[in-house]
Amino acid sequence: MQFVKTADLQPGMRLAKPIYNKMGVLLYERNTKLTFQGINSIENFGLIGIYILEPAEPLPPLSREDLEFEQFQTVYMFKLKDNMDKISNHAVPSSLLELAHDIRSRYGVLDHKLNFIQTLRSSADFVYKHSISTAILTAMISNELYLDEDNQIALILAALLYDFGYLYIPQAVLDKGDELSDSDREFIQMNLERGYDTIEPLFATAGLPQMGLDIIQQMIFQKNEDAKLKTPSPMTKILVDILKVADRFDHLTTMSINKPPISEVAAMGEMQKNKAIYNPRVLNALSACIHILPTGACVDLSDGEKALILEENPANFTHPMVLKFSNNMIYDLSDPIICQNLRVIDIMKTMDNRIAIDEETLKHFVADKYIQETMERFRRAKLESAKLQQSKAEAVASSMEGFDSPSSSEITGISDIAGIADLSDIPVPASEKKAPRKRMKLV
């Protein structure tokens, strides 16, 4: 998959991603071959470029939910643009509250993780696309933290409008990306504050919640020592923390003309290092909302090797169960001994930040009966180890007299395989023994 600017499109190129109009109607399906008429339509649609499949590249699989996610992002972006245009003209953004409720109804009540697919951005449209992505993230995080509907709506509205001031900044400044001078940063801050002054009087007129405006104020003026911000309430503080995490995560993981994205793993790692700015509780909620290291993903390990995620870890996404390709061994990174020496560094992704391995390949892999049996024995061994430790602890608690401490060999015999499993070393019942197998390969 490659990104091709609109000016460089050629007839015969195949679309890697669908194209929708502002109403969400499908204009061009994935795998469609471009024609001269199609290229003209893309130019008229205002796209800066699109993702194109390589000549021999198969169409990557996408679930219905993934396709709908891209569709709704497009619809939401145009709705937000219409409302921001009204605000720029000092008119009431009549459908903004409706947009916030729509986002909450779809993404603020989810009971499962989502593949958070990023949209390509340029300096001309990043305000709308970034605001929509951030709003969706805040809806999911606030749902994970069990916030009520009123606070969710206020937070989503704040996410939609807190970057409004960027519309006043010339494209020449925005095109600099991260290479901004001190004067550029001061200029941006000035326009963000100007944006706040524009939206403030419209909040009451449009019937928008005051809490949303309080969140925006905290976000924009937090670095302005002259602003003399009032101390936020505990609820306002947590809502601002959610917006900070969503804002930074989207900035880091989206692809733009000026910079490539980093993976979700790297983005989470960067924020986790700065607990003073990014609330750990909010980061944990984010990791529970989206797939960061899902089953089937290929990853880079700290020892320079590559591995496949066999099983996610709901408690801590950084500690999944993996299969290392080089030695055909299973490692449980949730084991404290193993994770001291081995950890996931990054995930292998396509250029549009999708997981590189596809579901069909994963099906071939999971169908390996030997691996399934090994993982099941692996889980049983961990369970037996936990039961043994619990029984020992209960025995000590009930009576210290007459208690025979277990020998080191009794414990080691089970706990040794609690973190790492060599496919040839795990005990196999006689009924399950089979002829030596060849090294496993992905089909």
CSV table of N, CA and C in Angstrom, one decimal, residues 2-14 34-36 39 42-43 47-50 52 257:
chain,number,residue,atom,x,y,z
A,2,GLN,N,0.5,2.2,-0.8
A,2,GLN,CA,1.3,3.5,-0.8
A,2,GLN,C,0.4,4.7,-1.0
A,3,PHE,N,0.9,5.8,-0.5
A,3,PHE,CA,0.1,7.0,-0.6
A,3,PHE,C,0.5,7.7,-1.9
A,4,VAL,N,-0.5,8.1,-2.7
A,4,VAL,CA,-0.2,8.8,-3.9
A,4,VAL,C,-1.0,10.2,-3.9
A,5,LYS,N,-0.3,11.2,-4.2
A,5,LYS,CA,-0.9,12.5,-4.2
A,5,LYS,C,-1.9,12.6,-5.4
A,6,THR,N,-2.9,13.4,-5.3
A,6,THR,CA,-3.9,13.4,-6.4
A,6,THR,C,-3.3,13.8,-7.7
A,7,ALA,N,-2.4,14.7,-7.7
A,7,ALA,CA,-1.7,15.1,-9.0
A,7,ALA,C,-1.0,14.0,-9.7
A,8,ASP,N,-0.6,12.9,-8.9
A,8,ASP,CA,0.2,11.8,-9.5
A,8,ASP,C,-0.7,10.6,-9.8
A,9,LEU,N,-2.0,10.6,-9.6
A,9,LEU,CA,-2.8,9.5,-9.9
A,9,LEU,C,-2.8,9.1,-11.4
A,10,GLN,N,-2.9,7.8,-11.6
A,10,GLN,CA,-2.9,7.4,-13.0
A,10,GLN,C,-4.1,6.4,-13.2
A,11,PRO,N,-4.7,6.3,-14.4
A,11,PRO,CA,-5.7,5.3,-14.7
A,11,PRO,C,-5.2,3.9,-14.4
A,12,GLY,N,-6.0,3.1,-13.9
A,12,GLY,CA,-5.6,1.7,-13.7
A,12,GLY,C,-5.2,1.4,-12.2
A,13,MET,N,-4.8,2.5,-11.5
A,13,MET,CA,-4.4,2.3,-10.1
A,13,MET,C,-5.7,1.8,-9.3
A,14,ARG,N,-5.4,1.0,-8.3
A,14,ARG,CA,-6.5,0.4,-7.5
A,14,ARG,C,-6.6,1.1,-6.1
A,34,LEU,N,-9.0,3.1,-11.1
A,34,LEU,CA,-9.2,4.5,-11.4
A,34,LEU,C,-9.3,4.7,-12.9
A,35,THR,N,-10.2,5.6,-13.3
A,35,THR,CA,-10.3,6.0,-14.7
A,35,THR,C,-10.0,7.5,-14.7
A,36,PHE,N,-9.9,8.1,-15.9
A,36,PHE,CA,-9.7,9.5,-16.0
A,36,PHE,C,-10.9,10.3,-15.3
A,39,ILE,N,-10.5,10.1,-11.5
A,39,ILE,CA,-9.4,11.0,-11.1
A,39,ILE,C,-9.9,12.4,-11.0
A,42,ILE,N,-12.1,12.8,-7.9
A,42,ILE,CA,-11.2,12.9,-6.7
A,42,ILE,C,-10.7,14.3,-6.6
A,43,GLU,N,-10.2,14.9,-7.7
A,43,GLU,CA,-9.7,16.2,-7.7
A,43,GLU,C,-10.8,17.2,-7.2
A,47,LEU,N,-9.6,16.0,-2.4
A,47,LEU,CA,-8.7,15.1,-1.7
A,47,LEU,C,-7.3,15.4,-2.1
A,48,ILE,N,-6.4,15.5,-1.1
A,48,ILE,CA,-5.0,15.8,-1.4
A,48,ILE,C,-4.2,14.5,-1.9
A,49,GLY,N,-4.8,13.4,-1.7
A,49,GLY,CA,-4.2,12.1,-2.2
A,49,GLY,C,-5.0,11.0,-1.6
A,50,ILE,N,-4.7,9.8,-2.0
A,50,ILE,CA,-5.4,8.6,-1.6
A,50,ILE,C,-4.4,7.4,-1.5
A,52,ILE,N,-3.2,3.8,-2.4
A,52,ILE,CA,-3.3,2.9,-3.6
A,52,ILE,C,-2.6,1.6,-3.3
A,257,ILE,N,0.8,14.8,5.8
A,257,ILE,CA,1.7,15.1,4.7
A,257,ILE,C,3.1,15.4,5.3
